[in-house]
CSV table of N, CA, C and O in Angstrom, one decimal:
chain,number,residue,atom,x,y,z
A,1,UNK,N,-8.8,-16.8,-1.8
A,1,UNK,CA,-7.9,-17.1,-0.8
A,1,UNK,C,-8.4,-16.4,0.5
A,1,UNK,O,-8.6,-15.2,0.5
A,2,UNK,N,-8.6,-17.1,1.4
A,2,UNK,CA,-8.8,-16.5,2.9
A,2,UNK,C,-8.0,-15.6,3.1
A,2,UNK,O,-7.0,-15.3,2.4
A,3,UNK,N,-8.5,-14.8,4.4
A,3,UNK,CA,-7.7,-14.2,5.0
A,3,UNK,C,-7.2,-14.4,6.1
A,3,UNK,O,-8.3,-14.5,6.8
A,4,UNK,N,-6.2,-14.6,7.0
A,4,UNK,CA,-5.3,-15.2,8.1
A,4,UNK,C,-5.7,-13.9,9.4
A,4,UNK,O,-5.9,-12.7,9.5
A,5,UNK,N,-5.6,-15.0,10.2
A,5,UNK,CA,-5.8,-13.5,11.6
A,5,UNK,C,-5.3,-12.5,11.5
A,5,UNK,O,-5.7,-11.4,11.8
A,6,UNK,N,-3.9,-12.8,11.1
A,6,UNK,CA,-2.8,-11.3,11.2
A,6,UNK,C,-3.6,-10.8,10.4
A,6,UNK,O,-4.3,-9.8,10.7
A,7,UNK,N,-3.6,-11.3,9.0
A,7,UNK,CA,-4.0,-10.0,8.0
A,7,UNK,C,-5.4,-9.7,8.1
A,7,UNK,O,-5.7,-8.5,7.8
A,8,UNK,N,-6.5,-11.0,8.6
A,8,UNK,CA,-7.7,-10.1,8.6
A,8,UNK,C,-7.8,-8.7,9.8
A,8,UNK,O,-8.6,-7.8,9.5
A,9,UNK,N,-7.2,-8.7,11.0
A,9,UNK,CA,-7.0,-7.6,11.6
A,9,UNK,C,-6.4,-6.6,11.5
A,9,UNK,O,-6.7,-5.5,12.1
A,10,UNK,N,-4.7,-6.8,10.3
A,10,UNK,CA,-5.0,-5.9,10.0
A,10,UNK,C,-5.3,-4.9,9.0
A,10,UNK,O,-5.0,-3.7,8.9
A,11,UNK,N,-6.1,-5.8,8.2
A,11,UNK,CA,-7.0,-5.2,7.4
A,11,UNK,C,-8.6,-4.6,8.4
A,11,UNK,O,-9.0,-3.6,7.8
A,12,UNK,N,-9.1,-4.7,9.3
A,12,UNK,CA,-10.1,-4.7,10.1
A,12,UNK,C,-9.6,-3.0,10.3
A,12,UNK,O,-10.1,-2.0,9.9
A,13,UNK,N,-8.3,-3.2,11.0
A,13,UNK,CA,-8.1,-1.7,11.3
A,13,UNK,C,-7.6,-1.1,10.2
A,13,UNK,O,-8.1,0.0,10.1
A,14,UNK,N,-6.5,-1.3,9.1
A,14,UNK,CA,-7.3,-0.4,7.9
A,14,UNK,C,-8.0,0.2,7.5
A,14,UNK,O,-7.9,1.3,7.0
A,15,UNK,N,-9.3,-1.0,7.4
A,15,UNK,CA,-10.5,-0.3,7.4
A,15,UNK,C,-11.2,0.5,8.1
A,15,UNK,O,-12.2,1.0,7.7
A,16,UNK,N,-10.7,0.8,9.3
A,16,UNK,CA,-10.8,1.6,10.4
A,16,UNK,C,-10.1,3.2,10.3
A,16,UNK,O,-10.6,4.2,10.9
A,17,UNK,N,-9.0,3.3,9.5
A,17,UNK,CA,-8.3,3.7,9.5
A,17,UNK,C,-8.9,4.8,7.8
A,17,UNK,O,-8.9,6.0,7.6
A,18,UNK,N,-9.1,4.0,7.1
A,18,UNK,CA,-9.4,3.9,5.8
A,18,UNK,C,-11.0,5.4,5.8
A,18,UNK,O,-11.4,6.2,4.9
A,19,UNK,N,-11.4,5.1,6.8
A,19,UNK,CA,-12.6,5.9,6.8
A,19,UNK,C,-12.2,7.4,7.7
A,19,UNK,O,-13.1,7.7,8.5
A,20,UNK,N,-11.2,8.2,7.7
A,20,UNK,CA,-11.1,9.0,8.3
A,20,UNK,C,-10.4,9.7,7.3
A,20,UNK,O,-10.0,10.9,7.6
A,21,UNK,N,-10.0,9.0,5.5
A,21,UNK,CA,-9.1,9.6,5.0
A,21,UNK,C,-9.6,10.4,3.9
A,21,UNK,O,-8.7,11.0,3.2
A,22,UNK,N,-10.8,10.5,3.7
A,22,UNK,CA,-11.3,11.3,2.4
A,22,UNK,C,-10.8,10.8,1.5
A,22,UNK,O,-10.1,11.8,1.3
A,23,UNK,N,-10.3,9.8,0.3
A,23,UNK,CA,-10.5,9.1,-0.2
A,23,UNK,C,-10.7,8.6,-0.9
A,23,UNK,O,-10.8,7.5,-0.3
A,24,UNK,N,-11.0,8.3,-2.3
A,24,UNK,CA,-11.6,7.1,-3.1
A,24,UNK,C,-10.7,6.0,-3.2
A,24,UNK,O,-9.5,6.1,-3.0
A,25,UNK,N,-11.5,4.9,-3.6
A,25,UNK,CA,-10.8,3.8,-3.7
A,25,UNK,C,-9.6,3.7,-4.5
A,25,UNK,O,-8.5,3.2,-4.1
A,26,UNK,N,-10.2,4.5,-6.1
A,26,UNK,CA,-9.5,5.0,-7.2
A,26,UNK,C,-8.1,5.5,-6.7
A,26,UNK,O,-7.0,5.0,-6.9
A,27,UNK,N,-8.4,6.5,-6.1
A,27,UNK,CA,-7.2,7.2,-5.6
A,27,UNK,C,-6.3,6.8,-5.1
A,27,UNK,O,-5.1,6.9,-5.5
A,28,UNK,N,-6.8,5.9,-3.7
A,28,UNK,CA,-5.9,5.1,-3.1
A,28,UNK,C,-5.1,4.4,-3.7
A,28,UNK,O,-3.9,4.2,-3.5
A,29,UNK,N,-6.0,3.6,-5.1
A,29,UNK,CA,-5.0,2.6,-5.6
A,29,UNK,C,-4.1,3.8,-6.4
A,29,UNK,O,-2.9,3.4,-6.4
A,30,UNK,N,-4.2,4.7,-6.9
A,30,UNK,CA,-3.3,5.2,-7.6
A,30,UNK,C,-1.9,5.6,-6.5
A,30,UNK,O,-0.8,5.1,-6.3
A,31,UNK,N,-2.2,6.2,-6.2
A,31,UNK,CA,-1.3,6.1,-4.4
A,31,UNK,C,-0.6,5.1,-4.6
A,31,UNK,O,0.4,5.3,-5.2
A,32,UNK,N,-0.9,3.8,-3.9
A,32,UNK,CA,-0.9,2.8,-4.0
A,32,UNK,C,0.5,2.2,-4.9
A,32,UNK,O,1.4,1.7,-4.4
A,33,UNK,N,0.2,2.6,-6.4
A,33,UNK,CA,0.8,2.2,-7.4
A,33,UNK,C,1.7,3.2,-7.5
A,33,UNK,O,2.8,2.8,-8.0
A,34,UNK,N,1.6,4.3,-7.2
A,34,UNK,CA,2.6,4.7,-7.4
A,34,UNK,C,4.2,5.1,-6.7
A,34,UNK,O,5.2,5.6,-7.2
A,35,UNK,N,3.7,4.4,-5.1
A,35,UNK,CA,4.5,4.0,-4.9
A,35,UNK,C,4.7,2.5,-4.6
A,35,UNK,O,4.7,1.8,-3.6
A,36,UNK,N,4.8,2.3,-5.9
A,36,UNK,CA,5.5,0.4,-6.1
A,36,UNK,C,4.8,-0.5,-6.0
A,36,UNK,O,5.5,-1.6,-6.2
A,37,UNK,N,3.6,-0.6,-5.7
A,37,UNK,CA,2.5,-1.5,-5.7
A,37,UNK,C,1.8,-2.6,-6.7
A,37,UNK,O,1.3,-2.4,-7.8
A,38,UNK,N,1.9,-3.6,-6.2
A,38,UNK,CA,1.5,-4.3,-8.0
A,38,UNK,C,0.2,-5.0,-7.9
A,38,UNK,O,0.0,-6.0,-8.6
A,39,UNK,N,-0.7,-4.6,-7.1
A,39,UNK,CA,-2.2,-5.5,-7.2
A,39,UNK,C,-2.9,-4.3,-8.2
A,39,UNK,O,-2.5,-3.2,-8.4
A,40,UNK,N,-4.2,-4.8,-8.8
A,40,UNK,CA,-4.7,-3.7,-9.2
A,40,UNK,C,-6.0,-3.4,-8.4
A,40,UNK,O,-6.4,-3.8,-7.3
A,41,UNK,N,-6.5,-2.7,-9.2
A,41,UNK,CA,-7.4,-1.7,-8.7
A,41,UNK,C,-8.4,-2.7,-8.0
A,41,UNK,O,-8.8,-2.6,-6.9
A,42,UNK,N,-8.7,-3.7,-9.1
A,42,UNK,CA,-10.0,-4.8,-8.5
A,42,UNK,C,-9.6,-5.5,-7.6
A,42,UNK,O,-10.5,-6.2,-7.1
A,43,UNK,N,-8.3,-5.5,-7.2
A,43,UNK,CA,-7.7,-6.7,-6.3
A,43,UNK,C,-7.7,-5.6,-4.7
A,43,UNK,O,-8.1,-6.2,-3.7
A,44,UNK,N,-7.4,-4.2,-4.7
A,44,UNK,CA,-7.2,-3.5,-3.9
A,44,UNK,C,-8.5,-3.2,-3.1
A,44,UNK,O,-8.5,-2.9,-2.0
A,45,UNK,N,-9.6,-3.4,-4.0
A,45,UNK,CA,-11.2,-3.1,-3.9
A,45,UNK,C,-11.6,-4.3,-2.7
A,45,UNK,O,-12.1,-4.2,-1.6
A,46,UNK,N,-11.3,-5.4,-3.4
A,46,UNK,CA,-11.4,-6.9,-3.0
A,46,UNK,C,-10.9,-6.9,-1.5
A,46,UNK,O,-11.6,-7.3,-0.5
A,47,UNK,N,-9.8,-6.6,-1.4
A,47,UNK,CA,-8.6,-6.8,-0.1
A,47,UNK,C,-9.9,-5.6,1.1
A,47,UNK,O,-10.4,-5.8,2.3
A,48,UNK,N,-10.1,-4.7,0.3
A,48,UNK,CA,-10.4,-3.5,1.8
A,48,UNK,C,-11.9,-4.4,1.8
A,48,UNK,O,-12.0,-4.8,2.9
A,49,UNK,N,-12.6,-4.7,1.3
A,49,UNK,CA,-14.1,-5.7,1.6
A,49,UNK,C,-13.9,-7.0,2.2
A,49,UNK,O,-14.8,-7.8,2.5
A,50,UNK,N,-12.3,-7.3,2.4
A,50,UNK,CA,-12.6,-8.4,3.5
A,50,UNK,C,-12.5,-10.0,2.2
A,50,UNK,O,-12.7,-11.1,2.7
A,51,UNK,N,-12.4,-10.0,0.9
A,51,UNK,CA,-12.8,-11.0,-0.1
A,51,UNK,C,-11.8,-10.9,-0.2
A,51,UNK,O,-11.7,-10.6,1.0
A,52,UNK,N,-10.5,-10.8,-0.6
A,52,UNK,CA,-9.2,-11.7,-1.1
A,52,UNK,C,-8.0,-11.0,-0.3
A,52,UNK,O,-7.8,-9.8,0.0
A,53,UNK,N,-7.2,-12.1,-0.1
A,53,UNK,CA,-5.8,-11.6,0.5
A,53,UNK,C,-4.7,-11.3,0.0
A,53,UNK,O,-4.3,-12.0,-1.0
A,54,UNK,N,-4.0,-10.3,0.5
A,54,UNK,CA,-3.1,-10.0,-0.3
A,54,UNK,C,-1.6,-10.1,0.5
A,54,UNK,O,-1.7,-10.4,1.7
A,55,UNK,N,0.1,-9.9,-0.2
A,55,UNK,CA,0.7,-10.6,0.4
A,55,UNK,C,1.1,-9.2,1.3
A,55,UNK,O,0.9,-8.1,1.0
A,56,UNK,N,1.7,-9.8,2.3
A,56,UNK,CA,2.4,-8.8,3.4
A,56,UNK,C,2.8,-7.3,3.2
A,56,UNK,O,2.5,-6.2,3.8
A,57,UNK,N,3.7,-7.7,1.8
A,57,UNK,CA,4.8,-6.4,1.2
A,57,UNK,C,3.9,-5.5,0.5
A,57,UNK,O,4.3,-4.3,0.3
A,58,UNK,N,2.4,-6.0,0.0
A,58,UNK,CA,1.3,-5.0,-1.0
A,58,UNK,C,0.8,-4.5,0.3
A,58,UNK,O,0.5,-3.3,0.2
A,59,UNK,N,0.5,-5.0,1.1
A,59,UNK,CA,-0.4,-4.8,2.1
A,59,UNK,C,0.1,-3.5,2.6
A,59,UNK,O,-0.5,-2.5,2.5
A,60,UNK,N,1.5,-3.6,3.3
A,60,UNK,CA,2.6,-2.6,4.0
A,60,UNK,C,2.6,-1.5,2.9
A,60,UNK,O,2.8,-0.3,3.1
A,61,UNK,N,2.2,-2.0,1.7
A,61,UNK,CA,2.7,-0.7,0.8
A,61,UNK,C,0.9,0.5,0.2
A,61,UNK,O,0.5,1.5,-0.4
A,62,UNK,N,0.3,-0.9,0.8
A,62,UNK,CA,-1.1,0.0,0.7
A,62,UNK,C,-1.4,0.9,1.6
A,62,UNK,O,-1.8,2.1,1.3
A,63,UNK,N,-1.0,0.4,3.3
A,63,UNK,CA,-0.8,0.7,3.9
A,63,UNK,C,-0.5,2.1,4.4
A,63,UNK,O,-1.2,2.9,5.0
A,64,UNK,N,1.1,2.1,3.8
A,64,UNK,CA,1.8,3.4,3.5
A,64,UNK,C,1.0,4.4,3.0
A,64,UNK,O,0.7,5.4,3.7
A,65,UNK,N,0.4,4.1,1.6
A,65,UNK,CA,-0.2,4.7,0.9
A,65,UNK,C,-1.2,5.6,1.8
A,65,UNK,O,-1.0,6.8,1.9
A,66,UNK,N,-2.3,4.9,2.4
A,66,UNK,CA,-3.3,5.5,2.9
A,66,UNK,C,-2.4,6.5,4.7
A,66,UNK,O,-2.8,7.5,5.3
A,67,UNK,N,-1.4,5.8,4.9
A,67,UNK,CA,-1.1,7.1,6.0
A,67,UNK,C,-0.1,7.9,5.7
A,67,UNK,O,0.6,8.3,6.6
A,68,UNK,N,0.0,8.3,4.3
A,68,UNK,CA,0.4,9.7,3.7
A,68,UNK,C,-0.3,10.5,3.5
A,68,UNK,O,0.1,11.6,3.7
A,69,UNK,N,-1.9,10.2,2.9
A,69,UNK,CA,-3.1,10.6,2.9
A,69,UNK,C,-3.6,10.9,4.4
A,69,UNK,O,-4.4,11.8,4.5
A,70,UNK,N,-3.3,10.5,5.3
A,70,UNK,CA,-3.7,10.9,6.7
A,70,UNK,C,-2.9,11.9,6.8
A,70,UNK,O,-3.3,13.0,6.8
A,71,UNK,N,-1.5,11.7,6.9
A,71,UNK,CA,-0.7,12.8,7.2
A,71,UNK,C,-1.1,14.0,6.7
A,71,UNK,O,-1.3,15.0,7.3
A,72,UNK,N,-1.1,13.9,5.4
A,72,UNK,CA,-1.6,15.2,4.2
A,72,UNK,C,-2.7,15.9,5.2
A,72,UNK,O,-2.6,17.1,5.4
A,73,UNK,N,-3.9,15.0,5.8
A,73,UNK,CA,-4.7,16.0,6.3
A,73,UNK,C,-4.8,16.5,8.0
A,73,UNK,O,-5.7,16.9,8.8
A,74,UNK,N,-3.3,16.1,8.2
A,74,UNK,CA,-3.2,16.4,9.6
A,74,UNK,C,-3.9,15.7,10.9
A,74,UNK,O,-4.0,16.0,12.1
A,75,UNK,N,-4.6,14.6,9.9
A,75,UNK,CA,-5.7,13.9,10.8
A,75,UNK,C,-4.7,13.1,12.3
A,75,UNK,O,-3.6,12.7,12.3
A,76,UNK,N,-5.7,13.2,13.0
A,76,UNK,CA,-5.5,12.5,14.3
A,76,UNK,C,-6.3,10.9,14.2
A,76,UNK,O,-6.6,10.3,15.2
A,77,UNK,N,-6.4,10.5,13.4
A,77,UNK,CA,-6.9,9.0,13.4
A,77,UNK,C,-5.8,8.0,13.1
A,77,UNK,O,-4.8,8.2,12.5
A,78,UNK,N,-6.3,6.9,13.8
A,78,UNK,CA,-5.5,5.8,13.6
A,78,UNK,C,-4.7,5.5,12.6
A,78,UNK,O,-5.2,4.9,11.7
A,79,UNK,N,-3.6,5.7,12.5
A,79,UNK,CA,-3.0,5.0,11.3
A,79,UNK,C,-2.9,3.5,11.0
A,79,UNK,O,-2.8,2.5,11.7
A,80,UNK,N,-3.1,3.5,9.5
A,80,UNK,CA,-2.9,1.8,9.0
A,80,UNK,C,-1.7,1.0,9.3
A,80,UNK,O,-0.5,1.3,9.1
A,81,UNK,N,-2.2,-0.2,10.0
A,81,UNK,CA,-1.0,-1.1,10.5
A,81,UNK,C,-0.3,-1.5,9.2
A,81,UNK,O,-0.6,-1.8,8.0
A,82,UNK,N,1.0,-1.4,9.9
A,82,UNK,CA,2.1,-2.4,8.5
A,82,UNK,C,2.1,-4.4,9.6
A,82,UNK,O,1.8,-5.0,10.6
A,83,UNK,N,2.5,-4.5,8.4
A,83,UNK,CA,2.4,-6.4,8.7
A,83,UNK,C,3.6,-6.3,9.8
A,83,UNK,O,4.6,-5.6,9.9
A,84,UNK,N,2.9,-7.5,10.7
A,84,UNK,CA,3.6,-7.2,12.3
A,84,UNK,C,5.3,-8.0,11.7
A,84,UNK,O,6.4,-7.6,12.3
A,85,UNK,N,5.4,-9.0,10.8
A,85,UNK,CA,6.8,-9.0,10.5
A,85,UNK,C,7.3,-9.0,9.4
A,85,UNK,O,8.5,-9.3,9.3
A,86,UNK,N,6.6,-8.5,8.2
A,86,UNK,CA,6.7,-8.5,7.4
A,86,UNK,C,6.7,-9.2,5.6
A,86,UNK,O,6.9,-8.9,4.5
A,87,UNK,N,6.5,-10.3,6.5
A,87,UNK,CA,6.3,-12.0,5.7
A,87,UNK,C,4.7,-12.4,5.8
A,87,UNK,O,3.7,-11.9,6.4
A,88,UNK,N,5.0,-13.7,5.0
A,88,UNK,CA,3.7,-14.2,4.8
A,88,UNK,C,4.0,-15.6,5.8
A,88,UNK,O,5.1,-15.8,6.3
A,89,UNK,N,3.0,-16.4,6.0
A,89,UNK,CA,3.5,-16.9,6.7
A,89,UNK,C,3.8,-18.9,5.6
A,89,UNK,O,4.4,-19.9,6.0
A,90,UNK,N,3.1,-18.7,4.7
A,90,UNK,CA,3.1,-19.2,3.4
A,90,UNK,C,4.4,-19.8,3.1
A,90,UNK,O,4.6,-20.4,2.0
């Protein structure tokens, strides 16, 4: 599945966002999962390289995930965008 402008940018700046957090992928997905997340690990891997799309509400909640991890380190970097309405457009 492609990725759509909205989501490929804001996956672009995730990924932007994504490299200031110290991090593993692993982790994130555990993050991820544990707050309520239902892609897995290979799907999560997939989404941040730009290869498969994911829907709005995993995205927002990946999202999350990675700017709790920012907050934890007090970082001044970008935070990850949530989906500008929250739908797919599907």
């Amino acid at each position: 599945m492609a990725l759509g402008d909205e989501e490929s940018e804001q996956r672009r700046r995730f990924a932007e966002s994504l490299r200031h957090a110290d991090v593993s992928t692993e982790e994130l997905w555990l993050r991820y999962f544990t707050l309520g997340g239902h892609a897995g690990q290979f799907e999560i891997e997939a989404y941040i390289h730009g290869a498969m799309a994911l829907p709005a509400l995993q995205r927002d909640i990946l999202a999350h995930a990675l700017n709790e991890r920012l907050d934890e380190l007090y970082s001044g970097a970008p935070r990850a965008p949530y989906s500008v309405d929250g739908r797919d457009d599907d």
